[in-house]
PDB file of C-alpha atoms and ligand atoms in Angstrom:
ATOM      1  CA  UNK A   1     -15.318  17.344   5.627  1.00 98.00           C
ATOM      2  CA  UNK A   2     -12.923  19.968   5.071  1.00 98.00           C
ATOM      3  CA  UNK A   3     -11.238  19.714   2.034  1.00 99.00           C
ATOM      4  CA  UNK A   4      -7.494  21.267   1.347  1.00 99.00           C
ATOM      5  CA  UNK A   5      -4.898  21.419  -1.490  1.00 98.00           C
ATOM      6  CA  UNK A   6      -1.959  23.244  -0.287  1.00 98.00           C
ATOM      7  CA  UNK A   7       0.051  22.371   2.273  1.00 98.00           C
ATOM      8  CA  UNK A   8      -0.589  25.726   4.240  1.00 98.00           C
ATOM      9  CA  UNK A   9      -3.664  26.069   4.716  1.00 98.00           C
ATOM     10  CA  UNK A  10      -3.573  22.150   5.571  1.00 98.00           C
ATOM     11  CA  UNK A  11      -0.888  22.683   8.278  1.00 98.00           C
ATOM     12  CA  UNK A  12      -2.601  26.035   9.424  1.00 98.00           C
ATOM     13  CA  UNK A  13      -5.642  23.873  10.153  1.00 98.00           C
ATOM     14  CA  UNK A  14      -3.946  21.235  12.099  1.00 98.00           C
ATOM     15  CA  UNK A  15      -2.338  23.240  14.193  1.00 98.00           C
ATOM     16  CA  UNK A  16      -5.516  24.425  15.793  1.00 98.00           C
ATOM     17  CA  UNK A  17      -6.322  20.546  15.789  1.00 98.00           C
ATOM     18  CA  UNK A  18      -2.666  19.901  17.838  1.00 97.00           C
ATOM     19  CA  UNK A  19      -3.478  23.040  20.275  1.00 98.00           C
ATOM     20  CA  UNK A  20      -6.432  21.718  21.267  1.00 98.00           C
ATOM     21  CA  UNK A  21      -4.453  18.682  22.186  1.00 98.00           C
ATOM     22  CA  UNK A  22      -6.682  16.313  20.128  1.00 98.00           C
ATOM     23  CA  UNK A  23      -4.603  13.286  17.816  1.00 98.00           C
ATOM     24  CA  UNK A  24      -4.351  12.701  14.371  1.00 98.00           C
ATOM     25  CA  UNK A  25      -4.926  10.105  12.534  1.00 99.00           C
ATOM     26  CA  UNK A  26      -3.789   9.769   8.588  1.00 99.00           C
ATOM     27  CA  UNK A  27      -4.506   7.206   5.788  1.00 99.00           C
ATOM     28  CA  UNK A  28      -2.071   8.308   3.099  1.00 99.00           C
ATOM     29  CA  UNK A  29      -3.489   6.647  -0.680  1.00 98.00           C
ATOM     30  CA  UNK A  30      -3.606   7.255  -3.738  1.00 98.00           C
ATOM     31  CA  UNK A  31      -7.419   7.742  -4.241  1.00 98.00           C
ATOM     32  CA  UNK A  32      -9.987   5.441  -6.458  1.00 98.00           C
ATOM     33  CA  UNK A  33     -10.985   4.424  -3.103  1.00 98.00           C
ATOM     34  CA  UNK A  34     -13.056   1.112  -1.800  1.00 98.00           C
ATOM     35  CA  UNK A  35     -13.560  -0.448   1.279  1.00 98.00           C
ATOM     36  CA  UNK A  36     -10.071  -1.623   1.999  1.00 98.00           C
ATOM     37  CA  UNK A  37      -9.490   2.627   1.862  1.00 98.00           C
ATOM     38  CA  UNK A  38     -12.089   2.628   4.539  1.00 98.00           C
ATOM     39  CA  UNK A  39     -11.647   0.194   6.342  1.00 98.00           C
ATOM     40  CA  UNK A  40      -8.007   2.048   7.559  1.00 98.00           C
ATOM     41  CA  UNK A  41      -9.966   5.378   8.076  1.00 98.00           C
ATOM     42  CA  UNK A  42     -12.679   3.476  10.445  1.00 98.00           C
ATOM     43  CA  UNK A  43     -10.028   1.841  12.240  1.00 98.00           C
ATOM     44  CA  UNK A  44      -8.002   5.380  12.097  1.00 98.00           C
ATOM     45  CA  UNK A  45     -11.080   6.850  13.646  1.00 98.00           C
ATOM     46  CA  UNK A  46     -11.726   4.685  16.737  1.00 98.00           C
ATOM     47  CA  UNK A  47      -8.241   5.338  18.279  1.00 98.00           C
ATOM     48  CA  UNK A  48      -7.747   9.156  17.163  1.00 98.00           C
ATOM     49  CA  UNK A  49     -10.035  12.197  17.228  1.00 98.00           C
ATOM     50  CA  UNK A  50      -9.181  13.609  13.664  1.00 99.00           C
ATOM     51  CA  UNK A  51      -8.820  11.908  10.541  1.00 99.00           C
ATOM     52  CA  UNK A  52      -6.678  13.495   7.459  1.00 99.00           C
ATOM     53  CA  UNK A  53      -6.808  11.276   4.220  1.00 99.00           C
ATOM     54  CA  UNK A  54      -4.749  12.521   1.420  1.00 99.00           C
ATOM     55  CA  UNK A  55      -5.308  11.344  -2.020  1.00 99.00           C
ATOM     56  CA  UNK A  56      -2.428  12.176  -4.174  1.00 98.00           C
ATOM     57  CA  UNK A  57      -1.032   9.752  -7.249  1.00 98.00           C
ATOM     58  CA  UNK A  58       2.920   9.769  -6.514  1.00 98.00           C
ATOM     59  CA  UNK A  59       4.490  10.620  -9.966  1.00 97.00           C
ATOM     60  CA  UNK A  60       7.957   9.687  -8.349  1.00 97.00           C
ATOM     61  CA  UNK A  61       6.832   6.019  -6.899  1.00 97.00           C
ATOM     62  CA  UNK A  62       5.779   4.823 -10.905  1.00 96.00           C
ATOM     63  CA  UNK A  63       8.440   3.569 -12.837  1.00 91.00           C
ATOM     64  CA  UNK A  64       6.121   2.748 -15.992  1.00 92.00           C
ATOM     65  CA  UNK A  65       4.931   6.297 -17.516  1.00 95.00           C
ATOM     66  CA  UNK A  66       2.174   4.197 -18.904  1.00 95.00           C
ATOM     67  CA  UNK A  67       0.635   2.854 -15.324  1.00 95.00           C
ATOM     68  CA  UNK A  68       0.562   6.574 -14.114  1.00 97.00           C
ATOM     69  CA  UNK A  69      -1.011   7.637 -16.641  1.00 97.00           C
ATOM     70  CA  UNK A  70      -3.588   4.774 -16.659  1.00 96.00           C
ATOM     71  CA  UNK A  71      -3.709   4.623 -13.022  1.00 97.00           C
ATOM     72  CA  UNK A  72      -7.569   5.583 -12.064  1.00 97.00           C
ATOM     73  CA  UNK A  73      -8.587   8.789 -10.948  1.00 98.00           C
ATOM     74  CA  UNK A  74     -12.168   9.467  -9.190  1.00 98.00           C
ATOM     75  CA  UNK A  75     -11.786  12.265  -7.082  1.00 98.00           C
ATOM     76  CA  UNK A  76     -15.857  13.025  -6.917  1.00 98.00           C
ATOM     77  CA  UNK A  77     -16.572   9.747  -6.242  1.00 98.00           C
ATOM     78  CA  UNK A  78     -13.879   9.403  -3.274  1.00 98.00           C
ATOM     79  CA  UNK A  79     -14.711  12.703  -2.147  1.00 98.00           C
ATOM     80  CA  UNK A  80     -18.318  11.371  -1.726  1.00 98.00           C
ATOM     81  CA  UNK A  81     -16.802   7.926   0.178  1.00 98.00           C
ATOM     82  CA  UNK A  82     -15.119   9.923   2.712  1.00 98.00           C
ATOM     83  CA  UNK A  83     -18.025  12.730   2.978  1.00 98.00           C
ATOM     84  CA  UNK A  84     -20.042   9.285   3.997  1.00 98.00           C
ATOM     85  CA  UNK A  85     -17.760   7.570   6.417  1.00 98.00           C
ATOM     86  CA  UNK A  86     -17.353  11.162   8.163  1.00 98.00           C
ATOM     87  CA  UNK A  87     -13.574  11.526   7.606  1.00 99.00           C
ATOM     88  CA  UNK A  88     -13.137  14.793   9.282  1.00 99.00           C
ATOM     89  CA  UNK A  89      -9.836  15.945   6.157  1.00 99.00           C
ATOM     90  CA  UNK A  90      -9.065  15.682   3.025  1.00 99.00           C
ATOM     91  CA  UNK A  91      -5.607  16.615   1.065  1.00 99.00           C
ATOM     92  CA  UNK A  92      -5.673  16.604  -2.593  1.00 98.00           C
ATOM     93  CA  UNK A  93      -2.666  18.415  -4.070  1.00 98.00           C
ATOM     94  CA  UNK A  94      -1.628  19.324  -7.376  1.00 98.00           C
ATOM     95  CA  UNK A  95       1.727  17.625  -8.683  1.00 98.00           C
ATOM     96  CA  UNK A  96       3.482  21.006  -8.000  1.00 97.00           C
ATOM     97  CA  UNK A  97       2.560  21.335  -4.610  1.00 98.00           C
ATOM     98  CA  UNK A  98       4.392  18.622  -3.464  1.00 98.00           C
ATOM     99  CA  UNK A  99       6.962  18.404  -5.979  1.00 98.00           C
ATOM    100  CA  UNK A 100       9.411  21.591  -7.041  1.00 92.00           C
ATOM    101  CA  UNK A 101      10.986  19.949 -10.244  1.00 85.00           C
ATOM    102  CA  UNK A 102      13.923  20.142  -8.727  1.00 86.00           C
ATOM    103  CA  UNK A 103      14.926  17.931  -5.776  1.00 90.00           C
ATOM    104  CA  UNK A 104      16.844  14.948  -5.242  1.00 93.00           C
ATOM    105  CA  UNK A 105      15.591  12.087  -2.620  1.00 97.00           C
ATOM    106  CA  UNK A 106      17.623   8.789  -2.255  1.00 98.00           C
ATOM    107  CA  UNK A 107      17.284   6.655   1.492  1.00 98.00           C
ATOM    108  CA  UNK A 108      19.590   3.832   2.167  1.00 97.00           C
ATOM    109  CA  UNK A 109      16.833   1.095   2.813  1.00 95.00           C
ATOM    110  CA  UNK A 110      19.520  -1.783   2.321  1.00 94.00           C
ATOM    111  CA  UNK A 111      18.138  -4.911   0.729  1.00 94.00           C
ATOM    112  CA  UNK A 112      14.514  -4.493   1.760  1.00 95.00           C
ATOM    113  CA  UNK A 113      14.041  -2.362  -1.573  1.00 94.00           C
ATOM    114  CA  UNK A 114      15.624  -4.654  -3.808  1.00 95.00           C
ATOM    115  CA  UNK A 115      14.152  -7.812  -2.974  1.00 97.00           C
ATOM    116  CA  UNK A 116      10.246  -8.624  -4.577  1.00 98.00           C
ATOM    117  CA  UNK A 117       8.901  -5.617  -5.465  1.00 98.00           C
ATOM    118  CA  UNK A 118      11.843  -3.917  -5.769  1.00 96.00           C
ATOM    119  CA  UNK A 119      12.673  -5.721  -8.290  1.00 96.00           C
ATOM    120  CA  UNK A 120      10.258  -5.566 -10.063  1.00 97.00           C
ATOM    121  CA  UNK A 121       9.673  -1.948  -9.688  1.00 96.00           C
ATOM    122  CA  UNK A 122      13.416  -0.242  -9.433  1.00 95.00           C
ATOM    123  CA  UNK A 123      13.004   2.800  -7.501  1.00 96.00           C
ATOM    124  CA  UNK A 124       9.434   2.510  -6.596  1.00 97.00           C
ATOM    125  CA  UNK A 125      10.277   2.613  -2.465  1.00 98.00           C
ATOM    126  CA  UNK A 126      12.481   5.529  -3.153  1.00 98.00           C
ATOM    127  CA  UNK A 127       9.270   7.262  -4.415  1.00 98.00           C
ATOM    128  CA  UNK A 128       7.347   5.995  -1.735  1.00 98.00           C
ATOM    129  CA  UNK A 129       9.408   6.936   1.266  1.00 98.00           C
ATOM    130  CA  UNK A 130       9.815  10.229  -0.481  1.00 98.00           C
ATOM    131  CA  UNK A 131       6.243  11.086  -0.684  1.00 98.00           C
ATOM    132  CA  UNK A 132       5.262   9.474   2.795  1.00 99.00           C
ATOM    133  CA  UNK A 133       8.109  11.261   4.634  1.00 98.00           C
ATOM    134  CA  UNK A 134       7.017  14.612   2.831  1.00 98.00           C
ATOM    135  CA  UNK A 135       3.313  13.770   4.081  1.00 99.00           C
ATOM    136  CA  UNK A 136       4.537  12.878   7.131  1.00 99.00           C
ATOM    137  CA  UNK A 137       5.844  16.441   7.854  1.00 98.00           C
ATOM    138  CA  UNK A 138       3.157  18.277   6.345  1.00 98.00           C
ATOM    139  CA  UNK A 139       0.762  16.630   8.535  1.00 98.00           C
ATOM    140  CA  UNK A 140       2.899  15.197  11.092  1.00 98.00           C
ATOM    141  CA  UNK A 141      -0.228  12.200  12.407  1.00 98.00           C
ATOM    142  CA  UNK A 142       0.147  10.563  15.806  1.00 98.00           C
ATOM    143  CA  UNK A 143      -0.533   7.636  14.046  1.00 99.00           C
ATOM    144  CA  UNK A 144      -0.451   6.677  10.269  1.00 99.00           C
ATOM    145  CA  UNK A 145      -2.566   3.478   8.992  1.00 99.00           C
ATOM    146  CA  UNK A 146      -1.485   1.606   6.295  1.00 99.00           C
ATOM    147  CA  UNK A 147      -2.777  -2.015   4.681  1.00 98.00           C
ATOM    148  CA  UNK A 148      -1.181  -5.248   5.111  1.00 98.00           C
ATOM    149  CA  UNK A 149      -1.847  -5.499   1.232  1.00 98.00           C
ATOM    150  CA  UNK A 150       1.202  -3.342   0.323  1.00 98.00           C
ATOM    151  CA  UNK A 151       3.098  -5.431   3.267  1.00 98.00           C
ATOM    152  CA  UNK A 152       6.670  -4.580   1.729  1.00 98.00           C
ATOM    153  CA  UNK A 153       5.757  -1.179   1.511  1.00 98.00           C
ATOM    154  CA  UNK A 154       4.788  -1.349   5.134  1.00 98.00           C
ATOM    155  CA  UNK A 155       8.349  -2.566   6.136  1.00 98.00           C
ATOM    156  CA  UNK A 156      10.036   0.234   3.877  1.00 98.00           C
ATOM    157  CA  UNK A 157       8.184   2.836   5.843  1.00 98.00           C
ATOM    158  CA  UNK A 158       8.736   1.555   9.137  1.00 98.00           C
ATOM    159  CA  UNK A 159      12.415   1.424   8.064  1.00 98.00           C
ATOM    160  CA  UNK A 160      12.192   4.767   7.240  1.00 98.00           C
ATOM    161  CA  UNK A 161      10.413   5.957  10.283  1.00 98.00           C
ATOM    162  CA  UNK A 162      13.165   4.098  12.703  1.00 98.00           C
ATOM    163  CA  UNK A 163      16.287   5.705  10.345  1.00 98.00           C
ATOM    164  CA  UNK A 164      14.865   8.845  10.378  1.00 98.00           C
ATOM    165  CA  UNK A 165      13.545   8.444  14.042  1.00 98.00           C
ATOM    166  CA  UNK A 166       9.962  10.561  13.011  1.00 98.00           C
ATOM    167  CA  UNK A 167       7.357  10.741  15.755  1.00 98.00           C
ATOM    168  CA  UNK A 168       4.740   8.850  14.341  1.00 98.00           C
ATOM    169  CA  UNK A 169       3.321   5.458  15.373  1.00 98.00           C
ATOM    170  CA  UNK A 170       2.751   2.622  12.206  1.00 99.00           C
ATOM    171  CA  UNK A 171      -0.568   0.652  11.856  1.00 99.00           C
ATOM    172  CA  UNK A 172      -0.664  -1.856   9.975  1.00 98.00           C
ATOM    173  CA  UNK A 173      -4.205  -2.856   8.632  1.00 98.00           C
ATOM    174  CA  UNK A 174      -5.707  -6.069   7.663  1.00 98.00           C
ATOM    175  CA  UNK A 175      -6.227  -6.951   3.752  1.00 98.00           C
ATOM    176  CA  UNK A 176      -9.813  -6.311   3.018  1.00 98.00           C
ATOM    177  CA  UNK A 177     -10.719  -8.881   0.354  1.00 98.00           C
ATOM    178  CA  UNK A 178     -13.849  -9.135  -2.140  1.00 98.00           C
ATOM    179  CA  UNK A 179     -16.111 -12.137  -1.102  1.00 98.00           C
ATOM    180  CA  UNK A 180     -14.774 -14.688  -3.488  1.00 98.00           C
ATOM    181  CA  UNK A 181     -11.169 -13.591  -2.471  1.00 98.00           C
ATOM    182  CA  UNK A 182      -9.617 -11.339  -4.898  1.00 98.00           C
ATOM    183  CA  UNK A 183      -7.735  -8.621  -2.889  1.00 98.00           C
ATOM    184  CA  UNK A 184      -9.518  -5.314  -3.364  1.00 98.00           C
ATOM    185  CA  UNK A 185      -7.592  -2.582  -5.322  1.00 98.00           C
ATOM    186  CA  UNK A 186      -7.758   0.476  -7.327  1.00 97.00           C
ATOM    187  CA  UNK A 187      -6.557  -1.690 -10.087  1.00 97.00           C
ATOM    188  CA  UNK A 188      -8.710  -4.166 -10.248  1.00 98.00           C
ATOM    189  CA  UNK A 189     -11.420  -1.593 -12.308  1.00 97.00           C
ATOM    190  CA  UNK A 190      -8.734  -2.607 -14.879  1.00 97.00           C
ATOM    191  CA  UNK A 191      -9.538  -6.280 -15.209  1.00 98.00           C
ATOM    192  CA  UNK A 192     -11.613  -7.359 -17.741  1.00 98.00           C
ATOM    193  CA  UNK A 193     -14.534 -10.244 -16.448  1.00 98.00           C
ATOM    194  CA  UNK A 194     -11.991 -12.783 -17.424  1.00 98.00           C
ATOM    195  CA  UNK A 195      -9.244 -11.561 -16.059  1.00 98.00           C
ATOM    196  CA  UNK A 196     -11.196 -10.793 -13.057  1.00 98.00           C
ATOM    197  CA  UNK A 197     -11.674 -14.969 -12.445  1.00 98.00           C
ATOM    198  CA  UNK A 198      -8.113 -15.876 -13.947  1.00 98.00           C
ATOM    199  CA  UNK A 199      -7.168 -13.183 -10.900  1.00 98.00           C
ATOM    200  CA  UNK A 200      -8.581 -15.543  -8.174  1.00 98.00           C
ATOM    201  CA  UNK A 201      -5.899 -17.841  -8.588  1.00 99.00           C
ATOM    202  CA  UNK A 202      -3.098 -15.462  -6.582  1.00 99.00           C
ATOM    203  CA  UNK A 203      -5.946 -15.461  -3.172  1.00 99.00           C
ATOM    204  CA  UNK A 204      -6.343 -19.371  -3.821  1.00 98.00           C
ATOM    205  CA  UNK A 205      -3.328 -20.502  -3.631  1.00 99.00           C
ATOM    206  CA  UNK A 206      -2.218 -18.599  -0.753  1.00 99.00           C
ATOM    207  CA  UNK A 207      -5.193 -19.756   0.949  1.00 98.00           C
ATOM    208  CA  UNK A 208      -3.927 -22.999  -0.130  1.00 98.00           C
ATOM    209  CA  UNK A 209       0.114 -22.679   1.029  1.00 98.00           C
ATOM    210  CA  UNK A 210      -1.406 -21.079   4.907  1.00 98.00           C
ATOM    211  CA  UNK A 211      -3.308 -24.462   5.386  1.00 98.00           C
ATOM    212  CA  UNK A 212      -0.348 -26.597   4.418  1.00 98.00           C
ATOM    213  CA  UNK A 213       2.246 -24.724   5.995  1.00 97.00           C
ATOM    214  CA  UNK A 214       2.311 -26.526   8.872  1.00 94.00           C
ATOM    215  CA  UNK A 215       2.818 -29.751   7.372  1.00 96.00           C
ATOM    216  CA  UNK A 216       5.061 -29.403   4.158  1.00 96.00           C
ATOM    217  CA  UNK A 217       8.402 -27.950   3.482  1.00 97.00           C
ATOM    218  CA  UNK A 218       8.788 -24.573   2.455  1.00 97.00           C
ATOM    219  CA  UNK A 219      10.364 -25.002  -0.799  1.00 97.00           C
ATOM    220  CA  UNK A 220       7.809 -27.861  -2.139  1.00 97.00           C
ATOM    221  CA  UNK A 221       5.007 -25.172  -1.677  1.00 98.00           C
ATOM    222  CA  UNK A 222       6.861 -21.918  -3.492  1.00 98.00           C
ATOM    223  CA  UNK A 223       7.515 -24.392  -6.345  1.00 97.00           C
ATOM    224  CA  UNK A 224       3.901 -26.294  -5.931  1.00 98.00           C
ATOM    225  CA  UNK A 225       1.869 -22.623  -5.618  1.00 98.00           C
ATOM    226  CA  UNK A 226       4.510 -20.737  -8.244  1.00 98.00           C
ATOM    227  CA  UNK A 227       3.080 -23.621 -10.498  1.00 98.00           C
ATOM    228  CA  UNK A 228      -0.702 -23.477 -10.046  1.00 98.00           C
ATOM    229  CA  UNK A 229      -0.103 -20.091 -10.691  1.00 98.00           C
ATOM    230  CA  UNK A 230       1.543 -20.285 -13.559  1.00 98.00           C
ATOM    231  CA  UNK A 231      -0.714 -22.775 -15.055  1.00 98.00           C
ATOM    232  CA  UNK A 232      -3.595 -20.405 -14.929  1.00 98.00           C
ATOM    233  CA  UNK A 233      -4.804 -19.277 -18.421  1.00 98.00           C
ATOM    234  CA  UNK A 234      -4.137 -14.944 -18.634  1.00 98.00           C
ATOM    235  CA  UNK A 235      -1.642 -14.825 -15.552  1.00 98.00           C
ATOM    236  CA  UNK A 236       1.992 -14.009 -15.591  1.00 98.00           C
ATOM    237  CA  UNK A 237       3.615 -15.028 -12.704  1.00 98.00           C
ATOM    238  CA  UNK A 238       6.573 -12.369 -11.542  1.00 98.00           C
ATOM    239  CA  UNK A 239       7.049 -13.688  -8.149  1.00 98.00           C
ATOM    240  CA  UNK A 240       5.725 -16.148  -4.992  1.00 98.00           C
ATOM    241  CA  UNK A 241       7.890 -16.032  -1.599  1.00 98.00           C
ATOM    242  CA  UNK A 242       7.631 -17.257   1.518  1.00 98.00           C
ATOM    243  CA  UNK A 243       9.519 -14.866   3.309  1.00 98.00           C
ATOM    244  CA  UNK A 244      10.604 -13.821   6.703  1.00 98.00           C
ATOM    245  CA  UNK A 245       8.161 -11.209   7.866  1.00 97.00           C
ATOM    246  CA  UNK A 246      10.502  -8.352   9.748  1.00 94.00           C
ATOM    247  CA  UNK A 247      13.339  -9.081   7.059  1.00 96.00           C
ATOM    248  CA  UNK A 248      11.512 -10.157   3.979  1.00 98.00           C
ATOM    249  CA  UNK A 249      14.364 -12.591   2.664  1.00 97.00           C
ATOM    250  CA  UNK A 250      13.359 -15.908   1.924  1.00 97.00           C
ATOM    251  CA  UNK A 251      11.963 -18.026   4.640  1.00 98.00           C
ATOM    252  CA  UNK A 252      13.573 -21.033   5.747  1.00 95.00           C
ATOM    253  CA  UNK A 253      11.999 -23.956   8.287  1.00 91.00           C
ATOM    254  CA  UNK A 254      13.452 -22.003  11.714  1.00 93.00           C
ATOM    255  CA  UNK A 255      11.623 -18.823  10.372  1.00 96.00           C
ATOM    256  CA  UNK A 256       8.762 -17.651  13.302  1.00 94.00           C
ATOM    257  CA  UNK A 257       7.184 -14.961  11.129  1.00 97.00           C
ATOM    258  CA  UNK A 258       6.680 -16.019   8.115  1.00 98.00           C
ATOM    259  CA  UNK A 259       5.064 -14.257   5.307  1.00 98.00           C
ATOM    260  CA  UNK A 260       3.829 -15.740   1.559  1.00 98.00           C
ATOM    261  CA  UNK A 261       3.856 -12.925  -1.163  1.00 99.00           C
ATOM    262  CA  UNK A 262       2.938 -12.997  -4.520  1.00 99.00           C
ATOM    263  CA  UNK A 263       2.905 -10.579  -7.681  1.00 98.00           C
ATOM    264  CA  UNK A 264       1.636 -11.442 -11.323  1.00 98.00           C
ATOM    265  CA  UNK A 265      -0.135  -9.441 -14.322  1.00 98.00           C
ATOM    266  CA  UNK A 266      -3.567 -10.895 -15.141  1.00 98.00           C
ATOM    267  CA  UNK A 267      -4.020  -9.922 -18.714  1.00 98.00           C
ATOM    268  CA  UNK A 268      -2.469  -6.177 -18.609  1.00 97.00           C
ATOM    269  CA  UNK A 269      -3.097  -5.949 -14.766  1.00 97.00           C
ATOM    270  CA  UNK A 270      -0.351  -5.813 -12.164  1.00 98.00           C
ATOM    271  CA  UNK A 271      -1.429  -7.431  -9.113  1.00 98.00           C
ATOM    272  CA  UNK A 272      -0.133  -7.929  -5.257  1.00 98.00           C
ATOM    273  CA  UNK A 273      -1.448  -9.821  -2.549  1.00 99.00           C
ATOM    274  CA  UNK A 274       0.206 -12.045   0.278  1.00 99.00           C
ATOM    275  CA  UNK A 275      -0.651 -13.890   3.175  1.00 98.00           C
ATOM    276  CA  UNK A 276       0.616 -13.990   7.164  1.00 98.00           C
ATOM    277  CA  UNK A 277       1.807 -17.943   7.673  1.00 98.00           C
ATOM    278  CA  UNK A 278       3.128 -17.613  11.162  1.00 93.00           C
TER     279      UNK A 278
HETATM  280  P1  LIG B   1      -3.212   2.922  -2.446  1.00 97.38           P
HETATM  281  O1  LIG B   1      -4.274   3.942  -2.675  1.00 97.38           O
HETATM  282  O2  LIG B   1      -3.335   1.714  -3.293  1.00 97.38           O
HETATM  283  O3  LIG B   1      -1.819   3.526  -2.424  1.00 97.38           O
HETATM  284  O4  LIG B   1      -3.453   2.375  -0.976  1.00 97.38           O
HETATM  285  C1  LIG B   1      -3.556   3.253   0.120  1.00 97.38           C
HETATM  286  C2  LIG B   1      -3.522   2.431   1.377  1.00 97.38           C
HETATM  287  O5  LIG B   1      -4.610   1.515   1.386  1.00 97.38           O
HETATM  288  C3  LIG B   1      -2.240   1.582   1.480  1.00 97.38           C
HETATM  289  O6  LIG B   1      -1.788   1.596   2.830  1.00 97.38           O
HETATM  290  C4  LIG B   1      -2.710   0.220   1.070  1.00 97.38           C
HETATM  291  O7  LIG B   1      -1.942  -0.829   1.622  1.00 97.38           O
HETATM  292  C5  LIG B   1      -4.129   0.213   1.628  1.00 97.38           C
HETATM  293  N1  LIG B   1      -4.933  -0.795   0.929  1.00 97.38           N
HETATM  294  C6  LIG B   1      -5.030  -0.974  -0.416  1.00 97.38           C
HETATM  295  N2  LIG B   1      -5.820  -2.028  -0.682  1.00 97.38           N
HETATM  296  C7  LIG B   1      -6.222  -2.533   0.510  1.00 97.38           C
HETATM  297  C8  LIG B   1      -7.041  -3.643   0.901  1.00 97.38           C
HETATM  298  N3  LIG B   1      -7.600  -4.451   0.004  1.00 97.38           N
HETATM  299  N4  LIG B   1      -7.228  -3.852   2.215  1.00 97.38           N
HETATM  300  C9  LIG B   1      -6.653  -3.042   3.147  1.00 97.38           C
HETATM  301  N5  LIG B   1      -5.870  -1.985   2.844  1.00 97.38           N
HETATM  302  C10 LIG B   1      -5.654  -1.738   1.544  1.00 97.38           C
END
């Protein structure tokens, strides 16, 4: 695996890569990688002939000093993972390579940023789209994969990607889960063993709203799965929405995509998961 940390000599490599008229594939994340990581490069890798993962935690995405800071870092270990699942690149910049200190970023993403996550996290898509649109251009993919997990932050980017009309194609990758449930993360190294079976309550219950979708009302399940939730020793629900999948405003019975999302800290750990409905 080749391994590069500044944006040259990455861009000097790929465009021997684009001259030899073979596609790229990238998984953008932000390292402490596990299978759900992997599983986007192996699907990244049967429909392009070069991979480029870039591992890079986004000051400008964090709003709490604190979680960046905290947020794990394992760069040996990763670099091992993607050694093993023969991903052909790897970016790992500094801070300053991507950032000058001095720039301003802002994108008009309408309400899509200020709804769930975005409230929760002000400014956290502006970070996002800032860093994603600068790795867009530095590696400019065919194709970039990304996991259903973050499934706001895959509408923000496709948002981004149509305003901005950038040639790259969006795949969006299924949630890989542990076998009991719990929605893998970088985060969940954080949870203490507790924690880690208060946490199963958030995969549960949206197990538990997909098989009664069909046959209750949309509203009596928010309030029925925001209160099993809530009732769960160690968890702190912020939010659980049944929401239009393109739009992400709150589902209503004509919906035909319809998404349930859900956010919560588990003793100091912020977690994310949701589920496709329709
Ligand atoms: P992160 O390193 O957390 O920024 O994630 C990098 C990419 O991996 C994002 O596109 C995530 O949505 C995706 N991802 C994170 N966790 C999972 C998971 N459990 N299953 C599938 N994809 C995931």
């Amino acid at each position: 695996m080749k391994i590069f940390t500044t944006k040259q000599a990455l861009q000097q490599y790929l465009a021997q890569i684009k001259a030899a008229g073979k596609t790229i594939g990238f998984v953008p994340t932000m390292g402490a990688l596990h299978l759900g990581h992997l599983s986007l490069i192996e699907q990244a890798q049967q429909q392009n002939d070069v991979i480029v993962c870039s591992i890079f935690v986004n000051p400008s995405q964090f709003n709490d000093p604190k979680d960046l800071e905290k947020y794990p870092r394992t760069i040996e270990a990763d670099t091992r993972l993607l050694e093993q699942v023969n991903c052909d690149v790897l970016f790992n910049p500094e801070v300053n390579e991507m950032y000058d200190g001095n720039e301003h970023w802002h994108l008009n993403m309408g309400e899509l940023e200020r709804l769930l996550e975005g409230k929760f996290r002000p400014g956290h898509y502006q970070g996002v789209t800032q860093i994603v649109y600068k790795l867009f251009n530095i590696v400019n993919p065919d194709t970039a994969y990304f996991g259903q997990k973050d499934y706001q932050q895959f509408a923000v980017i496709s948002k981004m990607v149509e305003l901005m009309q950038l040639p790259v194609k969006l795949v969006m990758c299924a949630i890989k889960r542990e076998d009991d449930g719990l929605a893998m993360s970088s985060r969940n190294i954080h949870l203490t063993a507790d924690d880690r079976l208060h946490a199963l309550i958030l995969s549960k219950t949206l197990y538990w709203v997909k098989e009664n979708f069909s046959s209750h009302q949309i509203a009596s399940l928010q309030s029925e799965a925001a209160s099993l939730i809530s009732a769960e020793p160690g968890v702190e629900l912020e939010y659980f929405e049944i929401a239009d999948g393109s739009t992400l405003h709150p589902a209503n019975e004509s919906t035909k995509s319809a998404v349930a999302l859900v956010a919560a800290k588990v003793g100091k750990t912020r977690l994310i998961d949701n589920i496709i409905l329709s």
